[in-house]
Coordinates of C-alpha atoms in Angstrom, one line a residue:
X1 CA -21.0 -12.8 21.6
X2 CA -19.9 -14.4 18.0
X3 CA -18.0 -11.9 15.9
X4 CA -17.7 -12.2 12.2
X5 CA -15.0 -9.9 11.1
X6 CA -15.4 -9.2 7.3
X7 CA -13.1 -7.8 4.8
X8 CA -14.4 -6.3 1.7
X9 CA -12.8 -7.4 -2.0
X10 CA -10.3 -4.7 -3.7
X11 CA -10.8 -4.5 -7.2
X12 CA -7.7 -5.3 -9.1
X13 CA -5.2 -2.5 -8.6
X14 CA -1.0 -1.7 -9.1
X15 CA -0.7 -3.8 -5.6
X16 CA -3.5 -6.4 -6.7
X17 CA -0.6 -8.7 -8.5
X18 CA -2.7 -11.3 -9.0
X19 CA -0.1 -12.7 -12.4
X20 CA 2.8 -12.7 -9.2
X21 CA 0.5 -14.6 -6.6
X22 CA -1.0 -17.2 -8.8
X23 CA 3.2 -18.1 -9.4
X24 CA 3.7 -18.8 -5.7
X25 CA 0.8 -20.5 -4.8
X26 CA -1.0 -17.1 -3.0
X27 CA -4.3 -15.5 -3.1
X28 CA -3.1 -11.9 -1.4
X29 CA -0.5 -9.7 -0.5
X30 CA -1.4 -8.3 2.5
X31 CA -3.6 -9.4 5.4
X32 CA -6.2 -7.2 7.1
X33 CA -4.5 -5.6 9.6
X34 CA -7.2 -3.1 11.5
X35 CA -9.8 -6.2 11.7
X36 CA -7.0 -8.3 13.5
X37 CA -6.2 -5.3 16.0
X38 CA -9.6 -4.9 16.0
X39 CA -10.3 -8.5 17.6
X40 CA -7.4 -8.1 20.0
X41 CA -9.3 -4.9 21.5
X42 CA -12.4 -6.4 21.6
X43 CA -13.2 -8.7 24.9
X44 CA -11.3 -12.0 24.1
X45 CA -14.1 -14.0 26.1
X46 CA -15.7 -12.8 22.9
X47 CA -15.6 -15.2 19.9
X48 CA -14.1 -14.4 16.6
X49 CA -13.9 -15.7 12.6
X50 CA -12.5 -13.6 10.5
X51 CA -13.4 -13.8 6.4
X52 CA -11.0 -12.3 3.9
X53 CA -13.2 -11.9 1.1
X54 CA -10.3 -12.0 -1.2
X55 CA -9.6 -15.0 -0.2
X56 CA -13.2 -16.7 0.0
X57 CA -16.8 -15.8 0.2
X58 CA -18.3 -16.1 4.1
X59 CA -20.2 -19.7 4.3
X60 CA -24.1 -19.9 4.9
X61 CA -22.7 -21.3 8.4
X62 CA -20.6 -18.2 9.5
X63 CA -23.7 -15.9 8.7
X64 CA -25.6 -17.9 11.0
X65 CA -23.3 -18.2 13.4
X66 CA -22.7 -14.6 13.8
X67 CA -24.3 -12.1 16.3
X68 CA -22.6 -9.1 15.0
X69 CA -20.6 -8.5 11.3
X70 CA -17.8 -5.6 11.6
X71 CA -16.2 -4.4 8.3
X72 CA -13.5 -2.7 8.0
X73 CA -12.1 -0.8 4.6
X74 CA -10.3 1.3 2.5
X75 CA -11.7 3.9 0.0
X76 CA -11.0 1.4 -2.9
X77 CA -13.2 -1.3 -1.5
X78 CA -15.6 1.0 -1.2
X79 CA -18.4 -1.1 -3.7
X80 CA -18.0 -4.1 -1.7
X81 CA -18.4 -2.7 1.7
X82 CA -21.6 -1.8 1.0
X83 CA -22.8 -4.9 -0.8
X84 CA -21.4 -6.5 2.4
X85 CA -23.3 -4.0 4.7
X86 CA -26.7 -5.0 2.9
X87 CA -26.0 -9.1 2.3
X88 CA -25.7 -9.1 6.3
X89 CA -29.1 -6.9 6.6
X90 CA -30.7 -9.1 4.6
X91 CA -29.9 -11.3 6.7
X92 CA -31.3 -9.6 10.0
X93 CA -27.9 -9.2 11.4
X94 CA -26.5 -6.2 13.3
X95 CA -23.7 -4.7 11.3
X96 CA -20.7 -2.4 12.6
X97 CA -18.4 -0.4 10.5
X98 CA -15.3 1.4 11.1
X99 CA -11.5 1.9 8.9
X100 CA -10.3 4.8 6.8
X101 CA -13.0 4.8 4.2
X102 CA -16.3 5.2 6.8
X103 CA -14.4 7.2 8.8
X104 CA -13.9 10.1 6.3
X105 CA -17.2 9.8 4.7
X106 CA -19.9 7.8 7.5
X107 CA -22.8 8.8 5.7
X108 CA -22.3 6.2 2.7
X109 CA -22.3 3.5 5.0
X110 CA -25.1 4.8 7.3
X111 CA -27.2 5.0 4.1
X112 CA -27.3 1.1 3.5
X113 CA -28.5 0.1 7.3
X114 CA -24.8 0.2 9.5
X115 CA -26.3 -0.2 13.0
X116 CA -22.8 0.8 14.5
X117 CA -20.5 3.6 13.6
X118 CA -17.0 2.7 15.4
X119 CA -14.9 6.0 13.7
X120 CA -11.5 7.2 14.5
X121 CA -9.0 5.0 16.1
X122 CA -10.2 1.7 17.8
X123 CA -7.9 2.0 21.1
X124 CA -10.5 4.7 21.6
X125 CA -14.2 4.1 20.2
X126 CA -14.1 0.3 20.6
X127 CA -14.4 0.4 23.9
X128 CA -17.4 2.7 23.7
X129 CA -19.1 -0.2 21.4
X130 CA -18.3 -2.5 23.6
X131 CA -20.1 -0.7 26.6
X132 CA -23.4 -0.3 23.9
X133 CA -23.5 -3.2 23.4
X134 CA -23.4 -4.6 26.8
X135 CA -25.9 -2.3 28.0
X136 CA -28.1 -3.9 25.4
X137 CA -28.0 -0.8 22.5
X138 CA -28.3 -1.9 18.7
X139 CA -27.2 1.7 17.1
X140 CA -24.7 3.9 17.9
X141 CA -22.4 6.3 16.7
X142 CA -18.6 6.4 18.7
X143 CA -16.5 9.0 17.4
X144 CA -13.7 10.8 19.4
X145 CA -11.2 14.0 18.4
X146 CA -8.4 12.2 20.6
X147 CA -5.8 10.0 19.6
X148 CA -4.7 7.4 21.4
X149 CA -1.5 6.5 23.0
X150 CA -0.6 3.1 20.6
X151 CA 1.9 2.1 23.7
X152 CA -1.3 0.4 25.5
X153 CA -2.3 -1.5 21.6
X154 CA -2.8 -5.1 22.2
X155 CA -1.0 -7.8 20.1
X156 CA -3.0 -8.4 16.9
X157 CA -4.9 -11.8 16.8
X158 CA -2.9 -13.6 13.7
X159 CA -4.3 -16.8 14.8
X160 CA -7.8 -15.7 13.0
X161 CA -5.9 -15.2 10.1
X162 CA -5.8 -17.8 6.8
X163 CA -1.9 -17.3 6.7
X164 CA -0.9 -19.5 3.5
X165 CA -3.1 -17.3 1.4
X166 CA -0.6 -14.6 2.4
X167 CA 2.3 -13.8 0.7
X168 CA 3.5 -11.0 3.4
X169 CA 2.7 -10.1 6.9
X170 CA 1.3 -6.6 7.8
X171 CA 3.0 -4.8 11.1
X172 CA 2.5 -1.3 12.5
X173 CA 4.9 0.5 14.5
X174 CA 3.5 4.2 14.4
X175 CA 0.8 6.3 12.9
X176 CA 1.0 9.7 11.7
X177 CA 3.2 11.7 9.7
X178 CA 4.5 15.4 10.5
X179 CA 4.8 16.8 6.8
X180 CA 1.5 18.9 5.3
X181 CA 1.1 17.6 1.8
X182 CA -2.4 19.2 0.8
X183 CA -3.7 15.6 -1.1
X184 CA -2.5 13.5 1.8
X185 CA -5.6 12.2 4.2
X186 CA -3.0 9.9 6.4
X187 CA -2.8 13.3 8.7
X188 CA -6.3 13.8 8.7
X189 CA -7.1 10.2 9.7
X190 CA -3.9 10.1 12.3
X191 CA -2.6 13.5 12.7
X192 CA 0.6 15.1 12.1
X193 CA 2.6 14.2 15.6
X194 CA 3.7 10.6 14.8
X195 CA 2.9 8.3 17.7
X196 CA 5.2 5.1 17.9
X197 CA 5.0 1.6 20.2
X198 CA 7.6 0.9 22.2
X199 CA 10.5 -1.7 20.8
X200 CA 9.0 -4.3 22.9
X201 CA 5.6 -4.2 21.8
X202 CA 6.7 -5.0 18.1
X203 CA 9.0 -7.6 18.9
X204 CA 6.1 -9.0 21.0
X205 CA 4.4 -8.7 17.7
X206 CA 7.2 -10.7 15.6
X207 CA 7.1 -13.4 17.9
X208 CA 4.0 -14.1 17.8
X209 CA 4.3 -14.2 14.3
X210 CA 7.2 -16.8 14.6
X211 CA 5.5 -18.8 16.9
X212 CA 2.8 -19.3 14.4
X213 CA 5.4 -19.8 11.5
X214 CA 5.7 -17.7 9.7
X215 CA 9.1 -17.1 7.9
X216 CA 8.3 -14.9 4.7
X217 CA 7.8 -10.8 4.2
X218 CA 6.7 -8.4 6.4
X219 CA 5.6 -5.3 5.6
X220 CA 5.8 -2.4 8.4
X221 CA 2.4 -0.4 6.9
X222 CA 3.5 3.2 8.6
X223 CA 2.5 5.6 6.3
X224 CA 5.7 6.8 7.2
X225 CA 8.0 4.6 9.3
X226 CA 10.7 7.2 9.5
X227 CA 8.1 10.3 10.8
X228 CA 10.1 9.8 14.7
X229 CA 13.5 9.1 13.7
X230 CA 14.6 8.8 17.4
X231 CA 12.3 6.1 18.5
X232 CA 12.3 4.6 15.1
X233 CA 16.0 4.1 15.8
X234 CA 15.6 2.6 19.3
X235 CA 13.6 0.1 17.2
X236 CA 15.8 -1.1 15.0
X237 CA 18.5 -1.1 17.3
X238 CA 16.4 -3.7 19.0
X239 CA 15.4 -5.8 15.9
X240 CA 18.8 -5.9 15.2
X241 CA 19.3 -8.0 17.6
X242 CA 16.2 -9.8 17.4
X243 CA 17.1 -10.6 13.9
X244 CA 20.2 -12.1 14.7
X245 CA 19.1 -14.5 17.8
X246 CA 16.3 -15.8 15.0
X247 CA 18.6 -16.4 12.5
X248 CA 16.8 -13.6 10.0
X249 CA 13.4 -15.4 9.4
X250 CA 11.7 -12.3 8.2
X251 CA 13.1 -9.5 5.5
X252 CA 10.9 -6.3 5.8
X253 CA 9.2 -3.8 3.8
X254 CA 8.0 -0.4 4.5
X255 CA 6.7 3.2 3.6
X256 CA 9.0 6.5 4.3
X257 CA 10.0 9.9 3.4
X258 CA 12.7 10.9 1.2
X259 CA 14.8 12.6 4.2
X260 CA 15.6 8.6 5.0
X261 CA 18.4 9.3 2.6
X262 CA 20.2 12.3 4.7
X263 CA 20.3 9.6 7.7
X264 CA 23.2 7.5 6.6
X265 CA 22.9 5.9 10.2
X266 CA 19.3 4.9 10.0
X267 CA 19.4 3.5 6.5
X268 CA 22.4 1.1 7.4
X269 CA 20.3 0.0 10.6
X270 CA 17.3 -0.4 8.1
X271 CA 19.7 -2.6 6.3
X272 CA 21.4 -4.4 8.8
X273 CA 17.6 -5.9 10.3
X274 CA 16.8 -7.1 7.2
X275 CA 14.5 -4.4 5.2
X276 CA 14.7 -4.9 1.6
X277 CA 12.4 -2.4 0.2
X278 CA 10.5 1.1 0.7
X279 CA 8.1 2.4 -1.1
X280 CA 9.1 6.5 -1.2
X281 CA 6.8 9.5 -1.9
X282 CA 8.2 11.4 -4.7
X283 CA 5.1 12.2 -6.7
X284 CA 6.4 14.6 -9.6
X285 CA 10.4 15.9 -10.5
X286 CA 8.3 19.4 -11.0
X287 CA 9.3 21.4 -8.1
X288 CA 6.4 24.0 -8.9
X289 CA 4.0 21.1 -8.0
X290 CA 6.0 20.0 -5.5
X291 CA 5.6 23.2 -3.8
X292 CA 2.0 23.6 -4.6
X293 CA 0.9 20.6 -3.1
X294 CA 3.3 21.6 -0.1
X295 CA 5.6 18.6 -0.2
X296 CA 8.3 20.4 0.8
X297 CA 10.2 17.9 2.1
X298 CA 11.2 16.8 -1.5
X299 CA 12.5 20.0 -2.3
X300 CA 15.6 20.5 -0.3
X301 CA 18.0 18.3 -2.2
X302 CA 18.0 16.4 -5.4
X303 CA 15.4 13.5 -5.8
X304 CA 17.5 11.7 -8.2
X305 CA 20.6 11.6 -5.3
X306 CA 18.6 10.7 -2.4
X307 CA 17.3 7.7 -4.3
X308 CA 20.6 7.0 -5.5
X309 CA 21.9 7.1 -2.2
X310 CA 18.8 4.5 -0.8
X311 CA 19.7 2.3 -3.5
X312 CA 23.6 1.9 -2.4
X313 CA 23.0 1.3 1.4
X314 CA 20.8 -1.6 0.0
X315 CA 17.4 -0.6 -0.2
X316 CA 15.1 -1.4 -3.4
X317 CA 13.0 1.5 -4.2
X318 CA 9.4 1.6 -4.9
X319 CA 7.9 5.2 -6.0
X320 CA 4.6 7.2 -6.1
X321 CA 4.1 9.4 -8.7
X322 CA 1.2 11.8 -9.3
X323 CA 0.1 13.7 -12.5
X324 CA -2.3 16.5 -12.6
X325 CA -1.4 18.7 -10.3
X326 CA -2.7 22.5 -10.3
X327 CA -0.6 24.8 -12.4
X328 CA 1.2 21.7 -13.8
X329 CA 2.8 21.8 -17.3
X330 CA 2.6 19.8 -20.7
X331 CA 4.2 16.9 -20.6
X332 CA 4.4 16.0 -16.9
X333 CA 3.9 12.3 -17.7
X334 CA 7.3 12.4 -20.3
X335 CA 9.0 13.9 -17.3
X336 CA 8.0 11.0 -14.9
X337 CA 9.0 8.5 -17.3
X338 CA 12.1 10.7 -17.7
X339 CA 12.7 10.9 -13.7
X340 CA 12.2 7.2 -13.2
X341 CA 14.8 5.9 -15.5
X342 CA 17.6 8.4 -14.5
X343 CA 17.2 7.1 -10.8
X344 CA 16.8 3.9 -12.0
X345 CA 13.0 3.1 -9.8
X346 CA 12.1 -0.4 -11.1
X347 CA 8.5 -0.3 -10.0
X348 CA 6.3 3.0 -9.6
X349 CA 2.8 3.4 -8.7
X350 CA 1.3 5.8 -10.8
X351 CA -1.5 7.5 -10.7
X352 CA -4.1 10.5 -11.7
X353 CA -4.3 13.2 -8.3
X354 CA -7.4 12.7 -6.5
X355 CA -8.8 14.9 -3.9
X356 CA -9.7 12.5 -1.3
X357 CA -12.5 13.3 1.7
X358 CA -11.4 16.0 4.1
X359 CA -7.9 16.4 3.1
X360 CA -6.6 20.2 2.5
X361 CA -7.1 19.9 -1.5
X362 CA -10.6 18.7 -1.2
X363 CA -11.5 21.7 0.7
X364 CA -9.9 23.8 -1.4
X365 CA -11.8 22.6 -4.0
X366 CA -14.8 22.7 -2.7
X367 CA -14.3 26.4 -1.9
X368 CA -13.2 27.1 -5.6
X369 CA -16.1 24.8 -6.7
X370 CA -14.4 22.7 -8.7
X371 CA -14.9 19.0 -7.1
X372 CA -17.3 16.9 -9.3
X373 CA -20.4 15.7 -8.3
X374 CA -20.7 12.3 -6.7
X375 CA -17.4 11.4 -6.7
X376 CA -15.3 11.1 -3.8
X377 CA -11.6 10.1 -4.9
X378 CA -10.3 6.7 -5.6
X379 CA -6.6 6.1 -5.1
X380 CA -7.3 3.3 -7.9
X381 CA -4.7 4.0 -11.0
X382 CA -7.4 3.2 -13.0
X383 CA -9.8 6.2 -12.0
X384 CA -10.2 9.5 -13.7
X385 CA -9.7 12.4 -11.7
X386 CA -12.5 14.0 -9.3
X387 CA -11.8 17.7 -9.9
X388 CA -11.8 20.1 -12.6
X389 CA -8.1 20.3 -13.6
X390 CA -6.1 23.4 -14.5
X391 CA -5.4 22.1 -17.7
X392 CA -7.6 19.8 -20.2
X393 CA -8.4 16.3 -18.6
X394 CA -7.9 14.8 -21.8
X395 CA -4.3 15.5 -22.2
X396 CA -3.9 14.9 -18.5
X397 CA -5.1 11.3 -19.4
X398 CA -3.6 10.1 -22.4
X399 CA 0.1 11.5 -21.0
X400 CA -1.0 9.4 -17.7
X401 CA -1.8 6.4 -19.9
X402 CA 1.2 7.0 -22.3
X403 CA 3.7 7.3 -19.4
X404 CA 2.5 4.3 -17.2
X405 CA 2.6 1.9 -20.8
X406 CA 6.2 3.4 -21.1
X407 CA 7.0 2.9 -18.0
X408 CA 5.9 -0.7 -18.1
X409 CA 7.4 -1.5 -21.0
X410 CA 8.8 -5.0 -20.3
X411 CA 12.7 -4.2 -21.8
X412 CA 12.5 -0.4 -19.6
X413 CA 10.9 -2.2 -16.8
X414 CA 13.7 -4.7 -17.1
X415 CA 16.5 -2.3 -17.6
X416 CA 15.6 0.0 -14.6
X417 CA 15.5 -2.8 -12.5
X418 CA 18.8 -4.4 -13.9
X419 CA 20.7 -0.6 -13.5
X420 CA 18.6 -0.1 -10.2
X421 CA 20.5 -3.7 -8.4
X422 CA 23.8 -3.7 -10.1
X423 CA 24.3 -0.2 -7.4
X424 CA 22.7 -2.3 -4.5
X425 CA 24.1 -2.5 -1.2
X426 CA 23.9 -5.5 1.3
X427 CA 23.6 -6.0 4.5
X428 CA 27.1 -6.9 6.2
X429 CA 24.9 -10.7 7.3
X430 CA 23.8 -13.5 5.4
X431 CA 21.2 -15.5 6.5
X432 CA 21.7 -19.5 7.0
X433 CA 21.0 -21.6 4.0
X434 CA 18.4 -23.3 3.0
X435 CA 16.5 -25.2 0.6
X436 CA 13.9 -22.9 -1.3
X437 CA 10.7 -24.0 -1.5
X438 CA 9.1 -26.3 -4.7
X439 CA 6.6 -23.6 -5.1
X440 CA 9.3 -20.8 -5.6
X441 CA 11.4 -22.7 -7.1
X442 CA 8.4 -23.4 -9.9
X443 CA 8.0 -19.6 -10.0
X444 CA 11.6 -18.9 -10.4
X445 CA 11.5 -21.3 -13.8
X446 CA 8.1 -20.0 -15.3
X447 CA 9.5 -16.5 -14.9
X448 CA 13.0 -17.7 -16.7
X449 CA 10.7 -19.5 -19.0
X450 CA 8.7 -16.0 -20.1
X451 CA 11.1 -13.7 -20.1
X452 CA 14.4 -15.6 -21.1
X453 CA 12.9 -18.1 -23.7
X454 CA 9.5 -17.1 -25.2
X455 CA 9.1 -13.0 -25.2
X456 CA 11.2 -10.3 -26.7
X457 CA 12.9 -9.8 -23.5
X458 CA 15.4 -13.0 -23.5
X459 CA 18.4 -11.4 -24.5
X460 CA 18.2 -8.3 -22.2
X461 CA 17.0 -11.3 -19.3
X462 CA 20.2 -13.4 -19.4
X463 CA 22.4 -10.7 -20.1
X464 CA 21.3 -8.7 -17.1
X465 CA 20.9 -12.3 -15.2
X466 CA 24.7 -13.1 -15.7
X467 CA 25.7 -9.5 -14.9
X468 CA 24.2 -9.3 -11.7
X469 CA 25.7 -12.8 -10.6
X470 CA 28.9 -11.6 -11.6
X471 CA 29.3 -8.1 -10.4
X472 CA 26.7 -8.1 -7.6
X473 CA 25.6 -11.9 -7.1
X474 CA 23.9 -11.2 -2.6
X475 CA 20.9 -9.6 -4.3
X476 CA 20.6 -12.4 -7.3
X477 CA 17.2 -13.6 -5.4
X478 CA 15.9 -9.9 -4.5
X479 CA 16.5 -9.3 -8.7
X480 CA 15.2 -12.1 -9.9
X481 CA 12.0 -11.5 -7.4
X482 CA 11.9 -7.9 -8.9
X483 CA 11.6 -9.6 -12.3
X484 CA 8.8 -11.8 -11.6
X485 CA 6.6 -8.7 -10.9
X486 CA 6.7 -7.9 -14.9
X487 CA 4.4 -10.6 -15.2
X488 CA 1.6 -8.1 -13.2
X489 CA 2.6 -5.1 -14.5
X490 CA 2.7 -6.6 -18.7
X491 CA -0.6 -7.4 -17.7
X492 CA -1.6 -4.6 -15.6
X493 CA -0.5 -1.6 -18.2
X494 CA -3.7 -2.7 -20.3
X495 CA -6.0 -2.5 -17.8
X496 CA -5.1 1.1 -16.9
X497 CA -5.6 2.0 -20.8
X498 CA -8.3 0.3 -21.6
X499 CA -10.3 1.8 -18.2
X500 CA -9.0 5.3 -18.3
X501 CA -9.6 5.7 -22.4
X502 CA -13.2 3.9 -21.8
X503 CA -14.0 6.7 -19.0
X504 CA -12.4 9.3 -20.7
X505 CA -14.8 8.8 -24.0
X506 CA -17.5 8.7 -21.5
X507 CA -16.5 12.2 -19.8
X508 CA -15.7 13.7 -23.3
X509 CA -19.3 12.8 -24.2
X510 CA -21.4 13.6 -21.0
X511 CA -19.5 16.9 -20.9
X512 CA -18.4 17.9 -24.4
X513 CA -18.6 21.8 -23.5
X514 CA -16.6 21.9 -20.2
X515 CA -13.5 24.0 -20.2
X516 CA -10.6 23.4 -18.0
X517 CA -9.7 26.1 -15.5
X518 CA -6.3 28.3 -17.0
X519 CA -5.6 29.9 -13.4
X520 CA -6.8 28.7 -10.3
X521 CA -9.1 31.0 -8.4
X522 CA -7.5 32.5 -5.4

């Protein structure tokens, strides 16, 4: 059986950075993940290619070559999926689907000729494919309510995987995530009890990736690595280790929850393996919202601490923030803005609330009737929201686009991100020497060449530069990496104005006499 494994395009989103890529020589951040787990469950007499199409279009001989097509994809690839789904129809071949996106809404992709429906979690439904398929069946729907234990997940196949167009590597150590927030669908998908590997399962993982070669980023893609402290903990006790007896090839990134900053002992083992960065859930300072949307987790101590506190162990923080939530207040975007330069967060992925498929808000929506036609969320920062607000949409929008120029402001963004590593901790290790590479190093002097010669930023650049290397000079790499990713954002900050003020004049004129909501209906 020939397998060709197909990834859909993203459009260009906060975590395209395309400007950052193109400086090192990369086409994308992050691999696809599910379709290499996916190969690695499959029978492995089977034979597999796998096509990235964000890295290159499948060739006339890999269409040919293929007896079945699988896709995989997230809600924001969405457009190309189905293109995807019809090119290989057209072309008479049998087509599976499976991945977030079809699993919350499988009628979409049933609609445009998907032979096979594999929903849920693979460890589950791919064997039930696989046992269609051998007994000769070309349609099927697998679907289970189950969750698997992700103890017995096989080793993903890396090896199908282009990895120079990579800039990091994807691992997963656990799925799920035991708070309730009503907008999340991550405990829809994978339920609220978060199941982990075991520490030898991951390092299996990591060596695999070392054996390959691989010595840049990896990214630990838990929606929330931290949601089983204990086992976490009997991880990185391990990778400690690991780390060490490898000489620190890999630094790691990650998702997590704000409590990480009430574990002091957890954040210095996060630390001391060699994690650099988390991306943390904050969403809005407003604790109203906060307790609408029943993220209570961020309202038990102060936000601006507990970031504070991640920032000193050594951790660079990365933060979402949401505007438009129900009951919300003028000028929530002003406070965002307000929030992110007090806890000095040099990058934030902001974005309009969306009610995604089946999550708690989208059927409290529906039962209010307030969820627009035809539209079923996009996490993209560049969509309008899907719901009738409880205040205008218009002045939701402009204080959305207002807030994420402002906070992309190339001086702000370079200030927050100066104030943000001058407080940084480090690990108590330093990795062994070693030439950089040409192509960094070439990155490194076009990004000193933009922002410390030609644009308005030179004198804040080498005054922060020199600061750094005097008072804090361990994380003068991590900074100046942090730097670079002004290039995307200078760039990116257009693209969210001019696409959210071209859909906004559109709304205003399909739907001139549509009030917003003052109260929300009980």
């Amino acid at each position: 059986m020939n397998i060709l494994l197909l990834y859909p395009l993203f459009p260009k989103t906060f975590w395209s950075y395309e400007k950052i890529l193109e400086l090192v020589d990369r086409k994308v951040l992050l691999p696809p993940l599910g379709l290499v787990t996916v190969a690695a469950i499959l029978p492995q007499e089977w034979n597999f290619k796998l096509v990235d199409r964000n890295i290159r279009s499948v060739t006339e001989s890999e269409w040919e070559w293929a007896d079945i097509v699988i896709l995989s994809a997230m809600i924001v690839q969405k457009q190309d999926l189905l293109d995807q789904i019809q090119e290989a129809k057209r072309r008479g071949k049998l087509v599976a689907v499976g991945g977030p996106y079809p699993t919350s809404v499988p009628h979409e992709v049933q609609g445009v000729g998907t032979d096979y429906l594999i929903l849920d979690e693979g460890e589950i439904t791919l064997p039930m494919f696989v046992e269609a398929v051998q007994r000769g069946e070309t349609s099927g729907i697998f679907r289970t309510l189950d969750k698997p234990d992700v103890t017995s997940t096989p080793v993903p196949r890396y090896d199908l995987l282009e990895l120079d167009a990579y800039d990091s590597m994807s691992v997963q150590f656990s799925r799920g995530c035991p708070f309730q927030c009503e907008f999340c669908d991550i405990i829809v998908l994978y339920g609220r009890k978060p199941r982990t590997k075991n520490p030898a399962q991951l390092l299996a993982e990591l060596d695999y990736l070392y054996e390959l070669g691989w010595r840049r980023g990896v990214f630990m893609v838990d929606d929330n690595f931290i949601g089983n402290k204990r086992n976490v903990k009997l991880l990185l006790k391990e990778l400690k280790v690991w780390m060490e007896q490898h000489q620190y090839p890999f630094n790691f990134d990650t998702e997590a929850s704000i409590d990480l900053a009430e574990d002091q002992e957890l954040l210095e083992l996060m630390v001391e393996c060699g994690f650099k960065a988390v991306f943390l859930g904050i969403e809005t300072p407003d604790e109203a919202s906060l307790q609408m949307t029943k993220k209570f987790q961020n309202t038990r101590s102060s936000l601006i601490e507990a970031v504070e506190s991640i920032i000193k162990a050594g951790l660079r923080p990365m933060a979402g923030f949401i505007i438009g939530f129900d009951g919300e207040k003028t000028g929530a975007g002003d406070r965002i803005v307000r929030f992110a330069e007090l806890a000095a967060i040099p990058s934030t992925t902001f974005a309009m609330l969306q009610a995604l498929p089946n999550t708690a808000l989208w059927h409290r929506l529906i039962k209010e009737g307030r969820l627009r036609e035809n539209s079923d969320g996009n996490i993209n920062q560049t969509t309008l929201m899907n719901f009738i607000p409880t205040r205008p949409l218009e002045d939701i929008a402009r204080e959305y686009v207002e807030a994420f120029c402002t906070l992309y402001d190339p001086v702000s963004y370079l200030d927050r991100t100066y104030r943000c590593f001058l407080m940084m901790g480090v690990a108590s290790w330093t990795a062994p020497s070693k030439f950089p590479e040409w192509v960094v190093i070439k990155a490194m002097l076009i990004v000193i060449w933009r922002q410390g010669i030609k644009r308005e930023t030179r004198w804040k650049f080498w005054h922060h530069l020199f600061s750094i290397i005097k008072h804090n000079p361990r994380v003068t790499d991590h900074y100046l990496a942090a730097c670079a990713h002004n290039e995307h954002f200078l760039e990116y900050r257009q693209i969210v104005r001019d696409q959210i003020e071209s859909q906004l004049a559109e709304f205003l004129a399909s739907q001139p006499q549509e009030p917003a909501l003052e109260t929300v209906n009980a």
